[in-house]
Coordinates of C-alpha atoms and ligand atoms in Angstrom, one line a residue:
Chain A
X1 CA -42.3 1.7 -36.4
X2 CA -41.7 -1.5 -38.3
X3 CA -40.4 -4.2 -36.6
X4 CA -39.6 -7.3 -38.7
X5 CA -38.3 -10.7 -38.2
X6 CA -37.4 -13.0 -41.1
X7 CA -36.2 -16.9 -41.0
X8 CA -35.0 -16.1 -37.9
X9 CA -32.9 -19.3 -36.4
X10 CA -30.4 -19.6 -33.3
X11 CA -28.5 -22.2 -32.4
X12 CA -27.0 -22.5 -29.2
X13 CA -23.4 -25.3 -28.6
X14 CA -23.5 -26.9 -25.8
X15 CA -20.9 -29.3 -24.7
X16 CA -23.8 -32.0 -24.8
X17 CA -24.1 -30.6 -28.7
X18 CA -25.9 -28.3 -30.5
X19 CA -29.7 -27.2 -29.3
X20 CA -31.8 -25.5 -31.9
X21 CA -33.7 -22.7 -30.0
X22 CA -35.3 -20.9 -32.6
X23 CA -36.0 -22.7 -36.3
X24 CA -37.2 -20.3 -38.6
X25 CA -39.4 -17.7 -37.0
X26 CA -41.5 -15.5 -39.1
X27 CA -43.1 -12.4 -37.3
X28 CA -44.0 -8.3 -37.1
X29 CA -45.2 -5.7 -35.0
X30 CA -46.2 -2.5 -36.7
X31 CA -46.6 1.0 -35.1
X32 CA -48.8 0.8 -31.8
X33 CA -49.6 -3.0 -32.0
X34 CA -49.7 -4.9 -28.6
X35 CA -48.1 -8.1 -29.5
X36 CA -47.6 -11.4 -28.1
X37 CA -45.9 -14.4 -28.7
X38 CA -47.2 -17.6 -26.3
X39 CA -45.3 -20.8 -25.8
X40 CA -44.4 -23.1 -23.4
X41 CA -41.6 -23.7 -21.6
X42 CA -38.2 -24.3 -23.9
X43 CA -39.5 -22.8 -27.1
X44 CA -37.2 -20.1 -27.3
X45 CA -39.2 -17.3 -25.9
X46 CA -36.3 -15.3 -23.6
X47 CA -34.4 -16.4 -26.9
X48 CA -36.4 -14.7 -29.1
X49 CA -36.5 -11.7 -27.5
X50 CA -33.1 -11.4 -26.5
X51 CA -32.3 -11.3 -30.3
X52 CA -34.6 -8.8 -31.1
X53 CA -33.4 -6.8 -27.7
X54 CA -29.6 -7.5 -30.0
X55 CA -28.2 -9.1 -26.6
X56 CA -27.5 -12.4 -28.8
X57 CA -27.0 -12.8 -32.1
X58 CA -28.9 -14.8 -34.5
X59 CA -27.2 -18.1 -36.5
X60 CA -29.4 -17.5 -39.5
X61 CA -31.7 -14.7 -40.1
X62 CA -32.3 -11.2 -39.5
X63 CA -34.3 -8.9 -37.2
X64 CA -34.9 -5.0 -38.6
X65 CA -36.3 -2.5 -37.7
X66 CA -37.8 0.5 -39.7
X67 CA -35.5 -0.9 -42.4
X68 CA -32.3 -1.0 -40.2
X69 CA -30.8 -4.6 -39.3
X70 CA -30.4 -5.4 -35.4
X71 CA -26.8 -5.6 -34.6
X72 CA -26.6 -5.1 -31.1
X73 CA -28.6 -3.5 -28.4
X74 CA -29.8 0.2 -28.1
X75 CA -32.5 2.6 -26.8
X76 CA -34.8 1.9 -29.6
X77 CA -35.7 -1.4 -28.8
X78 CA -36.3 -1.0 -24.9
X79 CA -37.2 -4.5 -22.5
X80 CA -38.4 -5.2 -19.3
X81 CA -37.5 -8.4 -17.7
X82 CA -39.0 -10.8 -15.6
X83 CA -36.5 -10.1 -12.6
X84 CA -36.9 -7.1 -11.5
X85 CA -33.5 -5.0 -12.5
X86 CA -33.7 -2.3 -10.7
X87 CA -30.8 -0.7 -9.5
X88 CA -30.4 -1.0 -5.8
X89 CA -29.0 2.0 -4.8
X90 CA -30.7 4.6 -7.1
X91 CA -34.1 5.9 -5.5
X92 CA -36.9 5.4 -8.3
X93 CA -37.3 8.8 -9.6
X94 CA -33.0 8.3 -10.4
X95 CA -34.2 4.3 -11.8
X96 CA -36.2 6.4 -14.5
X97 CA -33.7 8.9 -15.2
X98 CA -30.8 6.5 -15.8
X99 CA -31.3 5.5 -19.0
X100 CA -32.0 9.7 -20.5
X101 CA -28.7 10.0 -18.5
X102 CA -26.7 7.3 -20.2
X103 CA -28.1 9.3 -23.0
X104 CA -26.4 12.6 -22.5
X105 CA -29.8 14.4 -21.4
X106 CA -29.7 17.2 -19.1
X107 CA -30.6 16.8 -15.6
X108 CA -33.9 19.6 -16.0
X109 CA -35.4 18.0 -18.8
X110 CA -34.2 14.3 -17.2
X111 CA -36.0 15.4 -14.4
X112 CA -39.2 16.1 -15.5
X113 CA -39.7 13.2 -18.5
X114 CA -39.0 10.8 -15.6
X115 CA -41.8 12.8 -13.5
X116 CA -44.0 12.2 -16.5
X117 CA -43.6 8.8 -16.5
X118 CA -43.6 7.9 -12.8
X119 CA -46.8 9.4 -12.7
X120 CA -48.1 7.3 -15.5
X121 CA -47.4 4.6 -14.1
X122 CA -48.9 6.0 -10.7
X123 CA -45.8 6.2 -8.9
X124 CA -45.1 10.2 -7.6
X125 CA -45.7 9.2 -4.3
X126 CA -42.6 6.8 -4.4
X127 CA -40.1 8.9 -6.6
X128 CA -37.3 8.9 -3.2
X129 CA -38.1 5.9 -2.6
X130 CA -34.8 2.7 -2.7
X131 CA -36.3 0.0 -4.9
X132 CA -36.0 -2.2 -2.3
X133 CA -38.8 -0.8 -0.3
X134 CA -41.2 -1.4 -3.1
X135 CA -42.8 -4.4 -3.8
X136 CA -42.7 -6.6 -6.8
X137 CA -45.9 -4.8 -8.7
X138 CA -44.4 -1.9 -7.6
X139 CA -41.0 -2.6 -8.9
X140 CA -42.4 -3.6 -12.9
X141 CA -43.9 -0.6 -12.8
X142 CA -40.6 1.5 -12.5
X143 CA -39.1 -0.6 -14.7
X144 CA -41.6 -0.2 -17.2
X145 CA -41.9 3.7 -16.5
X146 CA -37.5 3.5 -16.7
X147 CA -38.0 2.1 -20.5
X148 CA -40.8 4.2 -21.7
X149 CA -38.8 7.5 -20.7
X150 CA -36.0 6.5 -23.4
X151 CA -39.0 6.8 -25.8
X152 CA -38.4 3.4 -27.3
X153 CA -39.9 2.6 -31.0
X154 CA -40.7 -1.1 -29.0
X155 CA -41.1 -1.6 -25.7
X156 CA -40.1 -6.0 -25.5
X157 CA -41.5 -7.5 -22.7
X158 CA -40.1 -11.1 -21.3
X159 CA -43.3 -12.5 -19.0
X160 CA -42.6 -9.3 -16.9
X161 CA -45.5 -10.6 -13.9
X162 CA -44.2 -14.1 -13.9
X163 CA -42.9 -13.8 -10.7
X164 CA -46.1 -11.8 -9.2
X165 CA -48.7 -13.7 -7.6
X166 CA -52.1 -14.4 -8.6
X167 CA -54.1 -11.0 -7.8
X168 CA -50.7 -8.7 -8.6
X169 CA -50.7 -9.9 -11.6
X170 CA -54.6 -9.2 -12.9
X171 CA -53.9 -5.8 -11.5
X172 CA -50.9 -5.5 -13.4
X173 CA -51.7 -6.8 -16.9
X174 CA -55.2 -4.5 -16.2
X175 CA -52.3 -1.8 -15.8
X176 CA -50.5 -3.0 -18.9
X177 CA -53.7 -2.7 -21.2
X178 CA -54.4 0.9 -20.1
X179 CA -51.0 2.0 -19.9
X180 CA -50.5 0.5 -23.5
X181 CA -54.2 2.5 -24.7
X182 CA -52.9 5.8 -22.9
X183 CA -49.7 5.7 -24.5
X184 CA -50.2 4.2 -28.0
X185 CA -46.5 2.4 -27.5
X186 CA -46.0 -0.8 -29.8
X187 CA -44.6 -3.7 -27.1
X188 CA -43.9 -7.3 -28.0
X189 CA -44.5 -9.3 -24.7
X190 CA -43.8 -13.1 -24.3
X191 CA -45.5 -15.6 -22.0
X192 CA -46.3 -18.8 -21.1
X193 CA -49.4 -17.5 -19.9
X194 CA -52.7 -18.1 -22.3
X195 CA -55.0 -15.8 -20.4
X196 CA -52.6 -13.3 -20.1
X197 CA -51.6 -13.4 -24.0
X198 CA -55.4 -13.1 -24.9
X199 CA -56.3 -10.5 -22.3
X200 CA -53.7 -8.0 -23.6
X201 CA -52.5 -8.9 -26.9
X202 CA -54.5 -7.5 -30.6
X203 CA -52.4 -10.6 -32.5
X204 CA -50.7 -13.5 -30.7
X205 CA -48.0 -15.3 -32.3
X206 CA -48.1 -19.2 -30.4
X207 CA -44.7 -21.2 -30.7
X208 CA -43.9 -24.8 -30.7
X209 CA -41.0 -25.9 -28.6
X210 CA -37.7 -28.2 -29.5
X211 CA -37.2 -25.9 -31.4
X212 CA -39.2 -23.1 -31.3
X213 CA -41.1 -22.2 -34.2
X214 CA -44.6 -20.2 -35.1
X215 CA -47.2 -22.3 -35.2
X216 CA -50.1 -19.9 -35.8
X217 CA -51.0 -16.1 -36.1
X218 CA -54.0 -15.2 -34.3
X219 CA -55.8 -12.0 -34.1
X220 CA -57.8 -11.4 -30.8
X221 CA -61.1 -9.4 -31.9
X222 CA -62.1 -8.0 -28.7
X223 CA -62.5 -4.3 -27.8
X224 CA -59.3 -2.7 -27.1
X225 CA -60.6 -1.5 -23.4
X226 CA -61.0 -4.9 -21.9
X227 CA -61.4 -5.0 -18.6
X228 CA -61.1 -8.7 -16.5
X229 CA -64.7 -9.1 -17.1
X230 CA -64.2 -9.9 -20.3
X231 CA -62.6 -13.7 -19.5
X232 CA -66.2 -14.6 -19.1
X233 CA -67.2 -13.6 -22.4
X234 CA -67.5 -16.6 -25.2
X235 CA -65.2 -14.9 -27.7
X236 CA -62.3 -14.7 -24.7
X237 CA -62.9 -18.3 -24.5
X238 CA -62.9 -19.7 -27.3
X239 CA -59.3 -17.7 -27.9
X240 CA -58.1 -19.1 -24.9
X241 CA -59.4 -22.9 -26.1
X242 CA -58.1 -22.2 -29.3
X243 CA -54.4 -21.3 -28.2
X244 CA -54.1 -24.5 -25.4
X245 CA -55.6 -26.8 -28.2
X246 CA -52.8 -25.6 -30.4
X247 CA -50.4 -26.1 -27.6
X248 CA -51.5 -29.3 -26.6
X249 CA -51.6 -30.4 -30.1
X250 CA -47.8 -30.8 -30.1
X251 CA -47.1 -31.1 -26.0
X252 CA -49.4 -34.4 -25.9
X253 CA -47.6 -36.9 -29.0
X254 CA -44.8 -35.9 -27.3
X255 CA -45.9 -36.8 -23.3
X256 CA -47.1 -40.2 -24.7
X257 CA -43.9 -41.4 -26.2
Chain B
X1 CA -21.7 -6.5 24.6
X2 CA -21.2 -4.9 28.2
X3 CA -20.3 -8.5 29.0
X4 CA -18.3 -9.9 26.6
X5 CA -15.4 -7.4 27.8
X6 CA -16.6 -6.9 31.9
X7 CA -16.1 -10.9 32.3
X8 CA -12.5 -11.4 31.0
X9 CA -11.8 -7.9 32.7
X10 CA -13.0 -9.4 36.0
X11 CA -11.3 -12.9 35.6
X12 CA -8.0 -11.0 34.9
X13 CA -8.3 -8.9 38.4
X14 CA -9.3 -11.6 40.1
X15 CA -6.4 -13.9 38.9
X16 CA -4.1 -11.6 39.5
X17 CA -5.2 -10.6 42.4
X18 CA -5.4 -13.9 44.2
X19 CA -1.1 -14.0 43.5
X20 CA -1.9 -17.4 41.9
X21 CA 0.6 -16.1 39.1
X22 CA 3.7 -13.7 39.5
X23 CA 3.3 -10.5 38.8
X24 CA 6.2 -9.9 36.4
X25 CA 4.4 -12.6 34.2
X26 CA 0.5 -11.3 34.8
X27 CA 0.6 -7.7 36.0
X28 CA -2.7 -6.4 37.3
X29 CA -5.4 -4.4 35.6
X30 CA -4.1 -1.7 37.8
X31 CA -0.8 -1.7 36.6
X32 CA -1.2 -1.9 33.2
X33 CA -3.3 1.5 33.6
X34 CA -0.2 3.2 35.0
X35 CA 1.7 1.8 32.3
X36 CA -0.8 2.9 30.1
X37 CA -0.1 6.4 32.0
X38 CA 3.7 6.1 32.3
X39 CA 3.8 5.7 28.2
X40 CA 1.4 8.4 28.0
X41 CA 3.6 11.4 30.0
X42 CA 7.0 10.1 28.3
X43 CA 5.1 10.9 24.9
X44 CA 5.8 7.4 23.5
X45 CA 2.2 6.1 23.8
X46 CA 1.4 8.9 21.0
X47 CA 4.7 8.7 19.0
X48 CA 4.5 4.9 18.6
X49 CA 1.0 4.8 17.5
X50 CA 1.2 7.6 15.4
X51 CA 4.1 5.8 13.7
X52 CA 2.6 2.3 13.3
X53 CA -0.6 3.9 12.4
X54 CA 0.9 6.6 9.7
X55 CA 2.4 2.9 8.0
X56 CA -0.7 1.2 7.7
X57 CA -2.1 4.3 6.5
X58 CA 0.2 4.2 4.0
X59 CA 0.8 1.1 2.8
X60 CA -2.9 -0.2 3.0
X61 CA -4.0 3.0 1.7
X62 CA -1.7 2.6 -1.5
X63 CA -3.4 -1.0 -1.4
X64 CA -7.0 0.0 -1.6
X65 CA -5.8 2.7 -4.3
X66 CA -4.3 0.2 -6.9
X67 CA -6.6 -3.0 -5.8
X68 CA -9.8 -1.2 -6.8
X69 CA -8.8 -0.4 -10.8
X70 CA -7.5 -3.9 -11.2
X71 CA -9.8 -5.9 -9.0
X72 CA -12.6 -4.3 -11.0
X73 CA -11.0 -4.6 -14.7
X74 CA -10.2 -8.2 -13.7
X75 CA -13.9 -8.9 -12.5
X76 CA -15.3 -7.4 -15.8
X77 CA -12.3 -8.2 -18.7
X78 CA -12.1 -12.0 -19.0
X79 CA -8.4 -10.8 -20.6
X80 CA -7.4 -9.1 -17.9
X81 CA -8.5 -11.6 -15.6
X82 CA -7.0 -14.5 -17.6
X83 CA -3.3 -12.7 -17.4
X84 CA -3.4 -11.9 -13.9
X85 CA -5.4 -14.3 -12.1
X86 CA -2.8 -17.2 -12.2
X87 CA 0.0 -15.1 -10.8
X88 CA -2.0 -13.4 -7.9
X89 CA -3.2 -16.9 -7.1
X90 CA 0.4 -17.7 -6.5
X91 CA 1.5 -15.2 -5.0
X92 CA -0.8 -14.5 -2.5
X93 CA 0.5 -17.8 -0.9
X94 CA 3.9 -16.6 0.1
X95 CA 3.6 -15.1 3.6
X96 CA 4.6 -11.5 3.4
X97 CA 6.5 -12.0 6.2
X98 CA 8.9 -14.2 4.4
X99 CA 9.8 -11.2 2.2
X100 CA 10.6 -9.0 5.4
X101 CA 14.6 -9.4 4.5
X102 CA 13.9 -9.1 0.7
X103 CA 12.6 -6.1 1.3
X104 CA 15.7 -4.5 4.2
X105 CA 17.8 -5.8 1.4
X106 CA 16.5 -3.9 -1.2
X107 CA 15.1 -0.9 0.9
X108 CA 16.8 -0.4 3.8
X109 CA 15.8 -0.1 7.0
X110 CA 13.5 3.1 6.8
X111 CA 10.0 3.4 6.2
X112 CA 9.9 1.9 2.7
X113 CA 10.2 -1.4 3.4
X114 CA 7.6 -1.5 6.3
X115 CA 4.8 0.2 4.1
X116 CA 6.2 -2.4 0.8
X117 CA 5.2 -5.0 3.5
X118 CA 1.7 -4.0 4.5
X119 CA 1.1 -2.8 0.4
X120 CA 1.9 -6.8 -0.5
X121 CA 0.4 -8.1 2.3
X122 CA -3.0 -6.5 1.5
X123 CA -3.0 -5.8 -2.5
X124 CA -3.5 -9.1 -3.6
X125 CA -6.3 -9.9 -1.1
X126 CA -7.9 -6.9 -2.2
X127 CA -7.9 -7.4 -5.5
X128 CA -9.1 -11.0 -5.9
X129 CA -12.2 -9.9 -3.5
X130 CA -13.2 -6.8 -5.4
X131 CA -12.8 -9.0 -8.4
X132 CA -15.0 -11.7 -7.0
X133 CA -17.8 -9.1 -5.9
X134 CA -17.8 -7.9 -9.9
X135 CA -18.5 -11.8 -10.8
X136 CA -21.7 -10.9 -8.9
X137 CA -23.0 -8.2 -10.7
X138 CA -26.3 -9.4 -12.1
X139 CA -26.1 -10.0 -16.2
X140 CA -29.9 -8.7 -16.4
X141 CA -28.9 -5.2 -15.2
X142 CA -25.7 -4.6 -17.2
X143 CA -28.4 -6.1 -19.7
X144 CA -31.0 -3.6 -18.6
X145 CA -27.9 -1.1 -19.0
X146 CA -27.0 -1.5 -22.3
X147 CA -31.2 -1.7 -23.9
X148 CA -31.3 1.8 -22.3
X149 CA -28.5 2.9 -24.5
X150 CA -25.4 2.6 -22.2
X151 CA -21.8 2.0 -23.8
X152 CA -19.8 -0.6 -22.1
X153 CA -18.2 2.5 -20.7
X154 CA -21.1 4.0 -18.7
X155 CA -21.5 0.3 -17.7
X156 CA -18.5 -0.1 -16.1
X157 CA -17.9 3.3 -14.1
X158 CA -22.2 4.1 -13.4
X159 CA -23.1 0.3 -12.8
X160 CA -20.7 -2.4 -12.1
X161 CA -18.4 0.6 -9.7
X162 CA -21.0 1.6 -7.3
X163 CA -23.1 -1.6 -7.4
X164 CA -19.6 -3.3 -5.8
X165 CA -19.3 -0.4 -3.3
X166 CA -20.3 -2.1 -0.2
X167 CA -18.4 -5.2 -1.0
X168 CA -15.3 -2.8 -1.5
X169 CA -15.9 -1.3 1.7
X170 CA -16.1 -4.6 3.6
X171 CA -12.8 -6.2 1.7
X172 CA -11.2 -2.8 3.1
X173 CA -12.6 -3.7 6.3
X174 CA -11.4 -7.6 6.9
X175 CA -8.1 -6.7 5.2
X176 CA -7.0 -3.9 7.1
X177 CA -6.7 -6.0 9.9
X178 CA -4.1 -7.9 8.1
X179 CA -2.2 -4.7 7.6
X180 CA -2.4 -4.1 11.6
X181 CA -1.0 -7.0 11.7
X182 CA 1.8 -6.6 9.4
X183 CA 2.8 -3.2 10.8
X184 CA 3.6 -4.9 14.2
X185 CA 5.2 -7.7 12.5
X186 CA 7.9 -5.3 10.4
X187 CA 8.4 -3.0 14.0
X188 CA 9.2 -6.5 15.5
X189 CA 12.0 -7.3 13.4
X190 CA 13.8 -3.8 13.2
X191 CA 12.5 -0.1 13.7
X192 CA 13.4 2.7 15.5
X193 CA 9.9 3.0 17.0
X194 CA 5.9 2.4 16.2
X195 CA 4.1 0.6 19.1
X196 CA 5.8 -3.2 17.9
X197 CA 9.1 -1.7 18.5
X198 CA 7.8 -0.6 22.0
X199 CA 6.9 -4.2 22.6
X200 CA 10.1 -5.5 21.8
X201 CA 12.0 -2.9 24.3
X202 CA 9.5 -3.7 26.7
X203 CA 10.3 -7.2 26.5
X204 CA 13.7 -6.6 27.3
X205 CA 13.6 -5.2 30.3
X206 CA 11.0 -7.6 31.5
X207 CA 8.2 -4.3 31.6
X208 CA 5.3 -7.2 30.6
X209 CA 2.7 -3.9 32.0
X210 CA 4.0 -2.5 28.8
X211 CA 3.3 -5.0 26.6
X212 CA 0.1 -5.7 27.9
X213 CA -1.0 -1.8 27.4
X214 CA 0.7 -1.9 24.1
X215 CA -1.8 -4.9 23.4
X216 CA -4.5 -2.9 24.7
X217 CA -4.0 -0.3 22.5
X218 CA -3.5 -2.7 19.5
X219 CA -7.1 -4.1 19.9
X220 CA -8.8 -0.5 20.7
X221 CA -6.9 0.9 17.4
X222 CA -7.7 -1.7 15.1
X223 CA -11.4 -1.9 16.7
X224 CA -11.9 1.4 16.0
X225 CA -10.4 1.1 12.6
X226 CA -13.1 -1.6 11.8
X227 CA -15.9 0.5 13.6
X228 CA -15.2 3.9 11.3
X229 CA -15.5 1.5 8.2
X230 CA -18.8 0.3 9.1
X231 CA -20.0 4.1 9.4
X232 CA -18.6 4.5 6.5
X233 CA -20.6 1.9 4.8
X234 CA -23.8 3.1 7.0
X235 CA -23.1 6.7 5.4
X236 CA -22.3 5.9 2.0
X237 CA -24.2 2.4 1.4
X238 CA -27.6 2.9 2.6
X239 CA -29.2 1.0 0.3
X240 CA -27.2 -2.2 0.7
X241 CA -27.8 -2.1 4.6
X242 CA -31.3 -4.0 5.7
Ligands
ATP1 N1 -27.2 -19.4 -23.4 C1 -27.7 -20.6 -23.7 N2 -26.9 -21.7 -23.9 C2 -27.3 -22.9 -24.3 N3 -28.6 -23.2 -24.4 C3 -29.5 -22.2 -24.2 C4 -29.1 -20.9 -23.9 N4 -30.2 -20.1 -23.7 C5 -31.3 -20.9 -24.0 N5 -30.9 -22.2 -24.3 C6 -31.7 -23.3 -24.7 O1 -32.7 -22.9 -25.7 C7 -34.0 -23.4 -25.4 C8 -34.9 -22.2 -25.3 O2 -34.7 -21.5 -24.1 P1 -35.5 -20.2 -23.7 O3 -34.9 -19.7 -22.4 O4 -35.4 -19.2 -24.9 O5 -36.9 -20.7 -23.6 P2 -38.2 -20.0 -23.0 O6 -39.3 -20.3 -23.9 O7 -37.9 -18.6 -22.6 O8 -38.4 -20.9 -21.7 P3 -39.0 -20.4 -20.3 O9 -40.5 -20.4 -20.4 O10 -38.6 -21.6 -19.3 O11 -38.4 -19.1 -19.9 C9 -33.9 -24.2 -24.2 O12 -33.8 -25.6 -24.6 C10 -32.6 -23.8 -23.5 O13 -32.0 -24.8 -22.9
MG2 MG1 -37.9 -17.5 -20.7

């Protein structure tokens, strides 16, 4: 898996005029990377991703991947977004079967890829259960089980525990890492979240905002197991300080005027 | 609940039993019952309501048949929406009622025009609400549809159709009583029987008992109507129910 990105630019018209979203964006994920891409509010992170996902299309630019240009959306390039899309009336083992369904896959072998992947992501016990009898933690987790049983090349992630609270969250991006070490699947997550971006991601891309663009290309040198203890380390630290100074560096000029 | 139907029963009985009105004008509880009774043994009681009811069958059934293709196309084509739209919103204002000689004209006096009357009465309704519920499909899971792989397609008849489900089942629900309405409305004007016909002979010979239990049986039928429509959501729609 190759994913590319190259001079990637989207403009959106408005009727107050034209807002430049994306200006230029540079990036890649290779075969079983965990990437992510941290900026703040307004620099074209959903916007990003939705290109890549091929649920917009770019003004300038192109996305490929292994070679082949983005044109629209498909079951190589699978995403999990922030509200939980579940669908309300399928019981969770059917969530994760859906999408091998709308693939033409036969209901035995359906049956037991989704199986797999609900009890990867530690779910069995809830396989008849109506999403909305889950909770939010519990919902991701379908979802994120519902995209890995189309066997995407990608797996695009847009701040998928944003709306989780505090503790939900460290359990979940704990969750994330293992899932992502058991699994070996390439994602490409976006957040606003600097902790979160360091804790999970080998390479972090951060973005500037209005418009977005890369400002740096970091690689996080810490062991791939992390577990939460490792925000008190100095390296996890110094990331972390590295990645708000960067944002800062462009948020404050901006404040003061 | 046991109330809200014992009090008026009780305020009825007692008015009419303290003769503060004529009879003719409020007959008793009592009476009506023997009316009820009287309709029952001549066999009109079960010809008339078969008849209004096998017209709103009918008619709100071919409705609900057509109303759920187009309200649903509408809701997820802007084109289709964009040629319709306008002339539904039109005619949706003219009271079907007003076409009632329109429709003798061009259909006689038989069946047709009564079940014409309850199909317009009801199709336009339906369809603008089944289009509106498709509005309120959420983007992110036709999104979430089409990153797994669906075609627009699979979108449309494994996503949008049952997600509006319940919301077709309640449009059925409020409108149908606008087709019991309508069914009485056409028997008024001219049938050979169904239970507003049975109103209007009752009126003539000054049998208000009869009118009253054709009332009764009005509310009970159309009641009952609305009740087998909630099961039907409670059996089909469990998921949309909290
Ligand atoms: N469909 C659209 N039409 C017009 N403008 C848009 C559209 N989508 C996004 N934008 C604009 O593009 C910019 C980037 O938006 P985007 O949602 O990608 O940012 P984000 O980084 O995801 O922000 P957040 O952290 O708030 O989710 C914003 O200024 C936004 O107003
Ligand atoms: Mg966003």
């Amino acid at each position: 898996m190759h994913l590319e990105i190259n001079s990637l630019s989207k403009q959106f018209e408005t009727r107050q005029g034209p807002i430049l979203a994306l200006d230029g964006i540079d990036m890649h994920v290779e075969t079983g990377e965990f990437v992510c891409a941290v900026g703040a509010s307004g620099s074209g992170k959903s916007t990003l991703l939705r290109l890549v996902a091929g649920l917009d299309m770019p003004t300038a630019g192109e996305i490929t991947v292994d070679g082949q240009i983005v044109t629209g959306p498909g079951s190589d390039r699978g995403m999990v977004f922030q509200s939980y899309t579940l669908y309300p009336w399928m019981t969770v083992q059917n969530n994760v079967e859906f999408g091998l369904k709308l693939q033409g896959i036969g209901a035995k072998e359906r049956r037991e890829m989704a199986s797999y992947y609900l009890d990867v992501v530690g779910l069995t016990r809830f396989a008849r259960s109506l999403p909305k009898q889950l909770s939010g933690g519990m919902k991701q987790r379908v979802a994120i089980a519902r995209t890995l049983a189309s066997r995407p090349k990608i797996m695009l992630m847009d701040e998928p525990f944003g709306a989780l609270d505090v503790q939900t969250k460290e359990t979940m991006q704990q969750f994330m890492l293992d899932l992502w070490n058991r699994t070996g699947v390439s994602i490409l997550m976006i957040t606003h979240d600097v902790d979160e971006a360091v804790f999970l991601a080998q390479r972090v891309y951060v973005l500037t905002a209005h418009p977005g663009t890369v400002q740096r290309e970091l690689f996080v040198d810490l062991p791939s197991d992390r577990t939460y203890t490792v925000r008190r380390d100095r390296a996890f630290q110094d990331y972390r300080e590295e990645i708000m100074d960067l944002l800062r560096g462009k948020m404050t000029p901006a404040l003061a005027s | 609940m046991v109330l809200s139907i014992a009090v008026p029963l009780v305020l009825w009985w007692l008015v009419s039993s303290l003769d503060l009105v004529n009879d003719k004008f409020l007959p008793s509880p009592l009476q009506v019952v023997q009316a009820l009774g009287r309709l029952w043994t001549d066999g009109f009681l079960l010809d008339d309501t078969a008849a209004s009811l096998m017209r709103v069958t009918v008619g709100f059934g071919l409705a609900a048949l057509v109303s759920v293709p187009i309200g649903i196309a509408m809701g997820a084509f802007a084109s289709v929406r964009s040629l319709l739209e306008p002339i539904i919103g039109v005619v949706r204002y003219m009271p079907p009622p007003a076409f009632i000689p329109l429709l003798i004209i061009y259909l006689g006096l038989g069946e047709a025009p009564k079940i014409a009357l309850i199909f317009m009465g009801t199709v336009f309704f339906n369809i603008l609400m089944i289009m509106d519920a498709v509005k309120f499909v959420p983007k992110a899971l036709l999104e979430t549809t089409y990153t797994l792989g669906g075609q627009r397609r699979q979108a449309l008849f494994q996503v949008i159709a049952p997600y509006v489900l319940p919301n077709i089942i309640d449009t059925f629900r409020i409108n149908i009583a606008t087709s019991w309405s309508l069914v009485v409305v056409a028997e008024l004007v001219a049938a050979e029987n169904g239970l507003g016909k049975r109103i209007v002979l009752a009126q003539k010979f000054f049998n208000t008992d009869e009118i009253f239990a054709c009332l009764i049986i009005l509310g009970v039928i159309g009641f009952a109507l609305d009740l087998s429509l909630r099961y039907l959501m409670r059996l089909t729609c469990k998921w949309a129910i909290d």
